[in-house]
């Protein structure tokens, strides 16, 4: 991943709609799969795979989380 917030946002802008795996290093290590849905000036939204549930779960992360390695993003197909 790039090492500036603006570069991280630009990369994620080009990946909207792509499948990704999120590894969170905040607290206990947690791995989620989902789709990058939207980007905003300070955050981005990921819609998580529902695992058979009837509800849609969405989570948001800041670009700072990526920059500080609190989360790691792995795209299914790198663009």
XYZ file of N, CA and C in Angstrom:
237
model
N 0.838 -1.181 0.000
C 0.000 0.000 0.000
C 0.884 1.246 0.000
N 0.374 2.324 -0.587
C 1.128 3.589 -0.589
C 1.377 4.106 0.829
N 2.253 5.086 0.942
C 2.624 5.564 2.273
C 2.147 6.986 2.570
N 1.180 7.506 1.801
C 0.554 8.801 2.073
C -0.949 8.617 2.039
N -1.675 9.367 2.873
C -3.125 9.221 2.941
C -3.791 9.461 1.591
N -3.367 10.501 0.865
C -3.961 10.800 -0.441
C -3.717 9.670 -1.432
N -2.539 9.065 -1.383
C -2.233 7.948 -2.279
C -3.078 6.720 -1.940
N -3.292 6.474 -0.649
C -4.123 5.348 -0.226
C -5.553 5.550 -0.731
N -6.087 6.769 -0.572
C -7.447 7.062 -1.039
C -7.548 6.880 -2.546
N -6.578 7.381 -3.295
C -6.607 7.245 -4.755
C -6.583 5.778 -5.172
N -5.779 4.968 -4.503
C -5.728 3.540 -4.831
C -7.068 2.881 -4.545
N -7.663 3.201 -3.395
C -8.951 2.614 -3.053
C -10.065 3.104 -3.973
N -9.988 4.353 -4.430
C -10.962 4.868 -5.395
C -10.989 4.003 -6.649
N -9.827 3.541 -7.073
C -9.745 2.734 -8.293
C -10.166 1.283 -8.047
N -10.378 0.906 -6.791
C -10.732 -0.485 -6.447
C -12.173 -0.642 -5.985
N -13.006 0.376 -6.132
C -14.397 0.273 -5.688
C -15.080 -0.876 -6.423
N -15.765 -1.714 -5.672
C -16.448 -2.873 -6.233
C -15.619 -4.140 -6.203
N -14.367 -4.034 -5.806
C -13.466 -5.193 -5.782
C -13.619 -5.970 -4.476
N -13.457 -7.286 -4.564
C -13.468 -8.137 -3.371
C -12.137 -7.999 -2.645
N -12.192 -8.044 -1.312
C -10.974 -7.915 -0.538
C -11.077 -8.684 0.766
N -9.927 -8.933 1.344
C -9.816 -9.539 2.668
C -9.194 -8.503 3.582
N -9.817 -8.290 4.727
C -9.336 -7.310 5.704
C -8.820 -8.070 6.913
N -7.569 -7.839 7.257
C -6.985 -8.409 8.464
C -6.804 -7.271 9.449
N -7.526 -7.341 10.557
C -7.471 -6.291 11.566
C -6.492 -6.681 12.661
N -5.610 -5.778 12.995
C -4.643 -6.006 14.068
C -5.017 -5.216 15.316
N -6.239 -4.682 15.336
C -6.733 -3.943 16.489
C -7.349 -4.956 17.450
N -6.845 -5.042 18.650
C -7.334 -6.043 19.592
C -6.897 -7.419 19.137
N -7.823 -8.351 19.052
C -7.508 -9.692 18.570
C -7.454 -9.670 17.045
N -6.601 -10.507 16.497
C -6.482 -10.580 15.045
C -7.789 -11.125 14.473
N -8.366 -10.405 13.519
C -9.649 -10.761 12.959
C -9.567 -10.630 11.440
N -10.111 -11.601 10.725
C -10.076 -11.588 9.265
C -11.507 -11.587 8.742
N -11.827 -10.637 7.847
C -13.138 -10.537 7.218
C -12.973 -10.449 5.713
N -13.962 -10.966 4.997
C -14.009 -10.830 3.543
C -15.177 -9.931 3.190
N -15.012 -9.151 2.136
C -16.086 -8.261 1.721
C -15.789 -7.593 0.402
N -16.561 -6.534 0.130
C -16.440 -5.766 -1.110
C -16.309 -4.290 -0.743
N -15.350 -3.614 -1.348
C -15.176 -2.177 -1.134
C -16.331 -1.463 -1.825
N -17.177 -0.763 -1.061
C -18.384 -0.140 -1.607
C -18.219 1.339 -1.923
N -17.679 2.123 -0.981
C -17.599 3.566 -1.171
C -16.353 4.122 -0.499
N -15.892 5.247 -1.029
C -14.815 5.988 -0.374
C -15.293 7.410 -0.125
N -14.857 7.969 0.972
C -15.170 9.334 1.352
C -13.858 10.020 1.697
N -13.869 11.326 1.953
C -12.600 12.019 2.235
C -11.792 11.437 3.388
N -12.435 10.908 4.432
C -11.683 10.428 5.600
C -11.840 8.939 5.865
N -12.872 8.298 5.278
C -13.135 6.884 5.550
C -13.503 6.149 4.274
N -13.519 4.812 4.368
C -14.045 3.993 3.279
C -14.943 2.922 3.874
N -15.916 2.470 3.081
C -16.941 1.536 3.534
C -16.737 0.182 2.864
N -16.794 -0.878 3.672
C -16.694 -2.250 3.176
C -17.968 -2.984 3.566
N -18.598 -3.635 2.589
C -19.749 -4.476 2.854
C -19.241 -5.897 3.038
N -19.436 -6.442 4.239
C -18.906 -7.757 4.579
C -19.769 -8.869 3.995
N -19.146 -10.008 3.694
C -19.901 -11.184 3.266
C -20.854 -11.552 4.383
N -22.100 -11.880 4.034
C -23.126 -12.065 5.057
C -23.139 -13.437 5.720
N -22.437 -14.417 5.196
C -22.365 -15.755 5.807
C -23.746 -16.346 6.091
N -24.684 -16.166 5.156
C -26.009 -16.749 5.296
C -26.991 -15.936 6.121
N -26.591 -14.789 6.625
C -27.496 -13.941 7.388
C -28.378 -13.156 6.419
N -29.500 -12.669 6.897
C -30.394 -11.886 6.051
C -30.098 -10.399 6.100
N -29.182 -9.977 6.933
C -28.853 -8.564 7.042
C -27.526 -8.272 6.354
N -27.369 -7.016 5.981
C -26.123 -6.581 5.360
C -25.284 -5.893 6.421
N -24.055 -6.344 6.579
C -23.167 -5.734 7.565
C -22.154 -4.880 6.836
N -22.069 -3.625 7.242
C -21.113 -2.697 6.653
C -20.216 -2.171 7.758
N -18.949 -2.023 7.434
C -17.999 -1.459 8.382
C -17.247 -0.331 7.690
N -16.774 0.587 8.489
C -15.984 1.685 7.935
C -14.617 1.697 8.602
N -13.634 2.105 7.837
C -12.263 2.248 8.314
C -11.729 3.578 7.821
N -10.752 4.104 8.513
C -10.110 5.328 8.052
C -8.851 4.970 7.262
N -8.422 5.883 6.441
C -7.193 5.677 5.679
C -5.993 5.610 6.617
N -6.113 6.238 7.791
C -5.056 6.191 8.794
C -4.862 4.763 9.307
N -5.962 3.982 9.395
C -5.851 2.579 9.806
C -4.944 1.806 8.857
N -5.042 2.109 7.570
C -4.200 1.441 6.570
C -2.757 1.927 6.700
N -2.590 3.240 6.833
C -1.255 3.836 6.916
C -0.474 3.331 8.130
N -1.149 3.164 9.266
C -0.477 2.746 10.497
C -0.448 1.228 10.667
N -0.906 0.503 9.655
C -0.925 -0.961 9.658
C -1.829 -1.553 10.737
N -2.849 -0.808 11.171
C -3.854 -1.379 12.070
C -4.721 -2.379 11.329
N -4.878 -2.169 10.016
C -5.557 -3.137 9.168
C -4.712 -3.373 7.927
N -4.869 -4.554 7.352
C -4.179 -4.882 6.107
C -5.232 -5.272 5.097
N -5.152 -4.708 3.896
C -6.108 -4.990 2.844
C -5.439 -5.842 1.772
N -6.079 -6.944 1.415
C -5.616 -7.805 0.336
C -6.738 -7.948 -0.670
N -6.537 -7.414 -1.856
C -7.557 -7.479 -2.894
C -7.450 -8.804 -3.642
N -8.611 -9.354 -4.014
C -8.654 -10.633 -4.726
C -7.874 -10.541 -6.046
N -8.041 -9.412 -6.732
C -7.273 -9.187 -7.955
C -6.694 -7.790 -7.879
N -5.392 -7.693 -7.752
C -4.714 -6.407 -7.659
C -4.924 -5.616 -8.938
N -5.238 -4.335 -8.780
C -5.441 -3.464 -9.956
C -4.206 -2.654 -10.187
